[in-house]
Amino acid sequence: MTESAYVPIDTSFSLTDIKESLRTSLLGRETLLYPLLDSTNAVAVKLAEAGAAEGTVVIAEEQYDGRGRSGRAWISPKGGLWISIIFRPSLAPPAVFRLSMIASLAAAETIFFFTGLKAEIKWPNDVLINGRKVGGILLEFPADSDKVQIAVLGIGLNINFYPREFQAISKIATSLLQETGRPFSRTEMLSCLLEKMEKGYGALKEGQFLAIFDQWKALLKDMGEWVEINTPQGRQRGLVESVDENGALFLKVAGEERLKICMDLS
Ligand code: BTN
């Protein structure tokens, strides 16, 4: 019998429980819950294009074609938190990436609140515990707009399943269950995450992003370290010197040369 057989079964989400636990006024005002989807981001993009309201949240118990960054697949079995939020931010493209920064910070803080574990952020917005990925953020918006009118923010958090049982991610990912040996209420974690996201979004809209940026930076791993990073120009090795408020990374490469690597949509 595997270790997971001893873990209490994670009960399914219920829309009623979710609604009761939400403490937000914008995010989750409209919430859609599906047992199985290809990708919550794919569904949210279609809904947004069809006029769905800002703050709409799409949740799936399971995704069979979950999207990760750089065209990678995102393994999304039952027990995880797989959500997408529709925003109508009306922000210029570089600043829209602040939504991803708010999300990775909110995810790390939510994890700390429930588990006491200190999650780190690996550029651009991977959420790590003990060096392994526990959460990821995927922001999608039309690339050609001056001011982004629709942005879909996908958040994936590995909560109540064992990534070590999935060959593709067994060495690089972890979950809250795997780290602590106990399951967590995904409903309560969702509520906490959306509350933090909503506060962050409010601050962003009011021009108060600096405090969030400072908190995000404080959790950022690899500052002052040598890293290898995928860039549009290929893989780059360099020393992480700093980041700016839109999440762009300044990397010192050969000699005195510096590269600015912006967050992107890939
Ligand atoms: C990454 O590669 O780090 C980003 C992963 C984002 C995964 C989430 S799960 C919910 C939403 N729907 C998707 O298809 N992807 C995002």
PDB file of N, CA, C and O and ligand atoms in Angstrom, residues 38-41 63 65-69 72 74 76 81-84 126 133 135-138 154-156, ligand 1:
ATOM      1  N   ASP A  38     -10.324  20.943 -19.597  1.00  0.00           N
ATOM      2  CA  ASP A  38      -9.006  20.877 -20.227  1.00  0.00           C
ATOM      3  C   ASP A  38      -8.076  21.805 -19.453  1.00  0.00           C
ATOM      4  O   ASP A  38      -7.060  21.397 -18.899  1.00  0.00           O
ATOM      5  N   SER A  39      -8.460  23.086 -19.380  1.00  0.00           N
ATOM      6  CA  SER A  39      -7.645  24.075 -18.683  1.00  0.00           C
ATOM      7  C   SER A  39      -8.557  25.205 -18.217  1.00  0.00           C
ATOM      8  O   SER A  39      -9.352  25.723 -19.015  1.00  0.00           O
ATOM      9  N   THR A  40      -8.443  25.586 -16.965  1.00  0.00           N
ATOM     10  CA  THR A  40      -9.268  26.701 -16.474  1.00  0.00           C
ATOM     11  C   THR A  40      -8.911  27.981 -17.230  1.00  0.00           C
ATOM     12  O   THR A  40      -9.775  28.825 -17.462  1.00  0.00           O
ATOM     13  N   ASN A  41      -7.630  28.123 -17.617  1.00  0.00           N
ATOM     14  CA  ASN A  41      -7.252  29.330 -18.369  1.00  0.00           C
ATOM     15  C   ASN A  41      -7.958  29.359 -19.719  1.00  0.00           C
ATOM     16  O   ASN A  41      -8.473  30.399 -20.137  1.00  0.00           O
ATOM     17  N   GLN A  63      -7.647  18.977 -14.253  1.00  0.00           N
ATOM     18  CA  GLN A  63      -7.467  19.453 -15.630  1.00  0.00           C
ATOM     19  C   GLN A  63      -6.761  18.351 -16.428  1.00  0.00           C
ATOM     20  O   GLN A  63      -5.804  17.755 -15.930  1.00  0.00           O
ATOM     21  N   ASP A  65      -5.602  19.014 -19.593  1.00  0.00           N
ATOM     22  CA  ASP A  65      -4.660  19.664 -20.503  1.00  0.00           C
ATOM     23  C   ASP A  65      -4.192  20.975 -19.863  1.00  0.00           C
ATOM     24  O   ASP A  65      -4.196  22.027 -20.500  1.00  0.00           O
ATOM     25  N   GLY A  66      -3.821  20.885 -18.585  1.00  0.00           N
ATOM     26  CA  GLY A  66      -3.400  22.082 -17.842  1.00  0.00           C
ATOM     27  C   GLY A  66      -2.201  22.737 -18.527  1.00  0.00           C
ATOM     28  O   GLY A  66      -1.293  22.050 -18.983  1.00  0.00           O
ATOM     29  N   ARG A  67      -2.259  24.055 -18.614  1.00  0.00           N
ATOM     30  CA  ARG A  67      -1.192  24.792 -19.302  1.00  0.00           C
ATOM     31  C   ARG A  67      -0.178  25.337 -18.315  1.00  0.00           C
ATOM     32  O   ARG A  67      -0.540  25.985 -17.335  1.00  0.00           O
ATOM     33  N   GLY A  68       1.099  25.116 -18.622  1.00  0.00           N
ATOM     34  CA  GLY A  68       2.166  25.725 -17.846  1.00  0.00           C
ATOM     35  C   GLY A  68       2.841  26.788 -18.692  1.00  0.00           C
ATOM     36  O   GLY A  68       2.465  27.023 -19.844  1.00  0.00           O
ATOM     37  N   ARG A  69       3.849  27.445 -18.127  1.00  0.00           N
ATOM     38  CA  ARG A  69       4.601  28.441 -18.889  1.00  0.00           C
ATOM     39  C   ARG A  69       5.447  27.755 -19.950  1.00  0.00           C
ATOM     40  O   ARG A  69       5.722  26.569 -19.873  1.00  0.00           O
ATOM     41  N   ARG A  72       4.692  24.362 -21.617  1.00  0.00           N
ATOM     42  CA  ARG A  72       4.767  23.080 -20.901  1.00  0.00           C
ATOM     43  C   ARG A  72       3.385  22.669 -20.398  1.00  0.00           C
ATOM     44  O   ARG A  72       2.492  23.486 -20.232  1.00  0.00           O
ATOM     45  N   TRP A  74       0.906  21.263 -17.459  1.00  0.00           N
ATOM     46  CA  TRP A  74       0.829  21.423 -15.999  1.00  0.00           C
ATOM     47  C   TRP A  74       0.011  20.248 -15.450  1.00  0.00           C
ATOM     48  O   TRP A  74      -1.187  20.131 -15.723  1.00  0.00           O
ATOM     49  N   SER A  76      -2.272  18.298 -13.333  1.00  0.00           N
ATOM     50  CA  SER A  76      -3.334  18.859 -12.481  1.00  0.00           C
ATOM     51  C   SER A  76      -4.328  17.799 -12.023  1.00  0.00           C
ATOM     52  O   SER A  76      -5.500  17.804 -12.435  1.00  0.00           O
ATOM     53  N   LEU A  81      -5.263  22.912  -6.347  1.00  0.00           N
ATOM     54  CA  LEU A  81      -6.114  24.091  -6.532  1.00  0.00           C
ATOM     55  C   LEU A  81      -5.784  24.643  -7.913  1.00  0.00           C
ATOM     56  O   LEU A  81      -4.669  25.141  -8.133  1.00  0.00           O
ATOM     57  N   TRP A  82      -6.722  24.523  -8.821  1.00  0.00           N
ATOM     58  CA  TRP A  82      -6.506  24.947 -10.214  1.00  0.00           C
ATOM     59  C   TRP A  82      -7.548  26.000 -10.542  1.00  0.00           C
ATOM     60  O   TRP A  82      -8.731  25.680 -10.706  1.00  0.00           O
ATOM     61  N   ILE A  83      -7.124  27.245 -10.598  1.00  0.00           N
ATOM     62  CA  ILE A  83      -8.106  28.322 -10.807  1.00  0.00           C
ATOM     63  C   ILE A  83      -7.594  29.343 -11.829  1.00  0.00           C
ATOM     64  O   ILE A  83      -6.393  29.492 -12.033  1.00  0.00           O
ATOM     65  N   SER A  84      -8.556  30.034 -12.428  1.00  0.00           N
ATOM     66  CA  SER A  84      -8.225  31.183 -13.283  1.00  0.00           C
ATOM     67  C   SER A  84      -9.157  32.326 -12.920  1.00  0.00           C
ATOM     68  O   SER A  84     -10.340  32.111 -12.666  1.00  0.00           O
ATOM     69  N   ASP A 126       7.533  31.348 -10.016  1.00  0.00           N
ATOM     70  CA  ASP A 126       7.352  29.992  -9.497  1.00  0.00           C
ATOM     71  C   ASP A 126       7.363  30.055  -7.975  1.00  0.00           C
ATOM     72  O   ASP A 126       8.167  30.787  -7.389  1.00  0.00           O
ATOM     73  N   LYS A 133       9.000  22.943  -6.748  1.00  0.00           N
ATOM     74  CA  LYS A 133       7.873  23.793  -7.150  1.00  0.00           C
ATOM     75  C   LYS A 133       6.564  23.292  -6.534  1.00  0.00           C
ATOM     76  O   LYS A 133       6.188  22.139  -6.684  1.00  0.00           O
ATOM     77  N   GLY A 135       3.825  25.709  -6.665  1.00  0.00           N
ATOM     78  CA  GLY A 135       2.799  26.506  -7.326  1.00  0.00           C
ATOM     79  C   GLY A 135       3.351  27.237  -8.529  1.00  0.00           C
ATOM     80  O   GLY A 135       4.564  27.484  -8.635  1.00  0.00           O
ATOM     81  N   GLY A 136       2.445  27.525  -9.469  1.00  0.00           N
ATOM     82  CA  GLY A 136       2.854  28.251 -10.672  1.00  0.00           C
ATOM     83  C   GLY A 136       1.758  29.213 -11.116  1.00  0.00           C
ATOM     84  O   GLY A 136       0.585  29.043 -10.770  1.00  0.00           O
ATOM     85  N   ILE A 137       2.182  30.230 -11.843  1.00  0.00           N
ATOM     86  CA  ILE A 137       1.283  31.292 -12.283  1.00  0.00           C
ATOM     87  C   ILE A 137       1.382  31.403 -13.803  1.00  0.00           C
ATOM     88  O   ILE A 137       2.488  31.419 -14.350  1.00  0.00           O
ATOM     89  N   LEU A 138       0.234  31.493 -14.455  1.00  0.00           N
ATOM     90  CA  LEU A 138       0.234  31.677 -15.914  1.00  0.00           C
ATOM     91  C   LEU A 138      -0.719  32.812 -16.273  1.00  0.00           C
ATOM     92  O   LEU A 138      -1.935  32.671 -16.136  1.00  0.00           O
ATOM     93  N   GLY A 154      -3.954  32.527 -14.254  1.00  0.00           N
ATOM     94  CA  GLY A 154      -4.108  31.141 -13.803  1.00  0.00           C
ATOM     95  C   GLY A 154      -3.178  30.870 -12.647  1.00  0.00           C
ATOM     96  O   GLY A 154      -1.998  31.255 -12.669  1.00  0.00           O
ATOM     97  N   ILE A 155      -3.705  30.228 -11.629  1.00  0.00           N
ATOM     98  CA  ILE A 155      -2.887  29.886 -10.455  1.00  0.00           C
ATOM     99  C   ILE A 155      -3.045  28.388 -10.186  1.00  0.00           C
ATOM    100  O   ILE A 155      -4.169  27.883 -10.115  1.00  0.00           O
ATOM    101  N   GLY A 156      -1.938  27.723 -10.061  1.00  0.00           N
ATOM    102  CA  GLY A 156      -1.975  26.302  -9.708  1.00  0.00           C
ATOM    103  C   GLY A 156      -1.210  26.078  -8.420  1.00  0.00           C
ATOM    104  O   GLY A 156      -0.073  26.535  -8.277  1.00  0.00           O
TER     105      GLY A 156
HETATM  106  C1  BTN B   1       3.856  27.416 -14.625  1.00  0.00           C
HETATM  107  O1  BTN B   1       4.294  26.778 -15.597  1.00  0.00           O
HETATM  108  O2  BTN B   1       4.547  27.611 -13.632  1.00  0.00           O
HETATM  109  C2  BTN B   1       2.466  27.975 -14.651  1.00  0.00           C
HETATM  110  C3  BTN B   1       1.448  26.947 -14.214  1.00  0.00           C
HETATM  111  C4  BTN B   1       0.040  27.483 -14.148  1.00  0.00           C
HETATM  112  C5  BTN B   1      -0.947  26.388 -13.831  1.00  0.00           C
HETATM  113  C6  BTN B   1      -2.337  26.926 -13.637  1.00  0.00           C
HETATM  114  S1  BTN B   1      -3.441  25.689 -13.032  1.00  0.00           S
HETATM  115  C7  BTN B   1      -4.793  26.733 -13.308  1.00  0.00           C
HETATM  116  C8  BTN B   1      -4.534  27.466 -14.604  1.00  0.00           C
HETATM  117  N1  BTN B   1      -5.031  26.701 -15.722  1.00  0.00           N
HETATM  118  C9  BTN B   1      -4.048  26.247 -16.506  1.00  0.00           C
HETATM  119  O3  BTN B   1      -4.203  25.551 -17.516  1.00  0.00           O
HETATM  120  N2  BTN B   1      -2.872  26.675 -16.032  1.00  0.00           N
HETATM  121  C10 BTN B   1      -3.022  27.500 -14.852  1.00  0.00           C
END
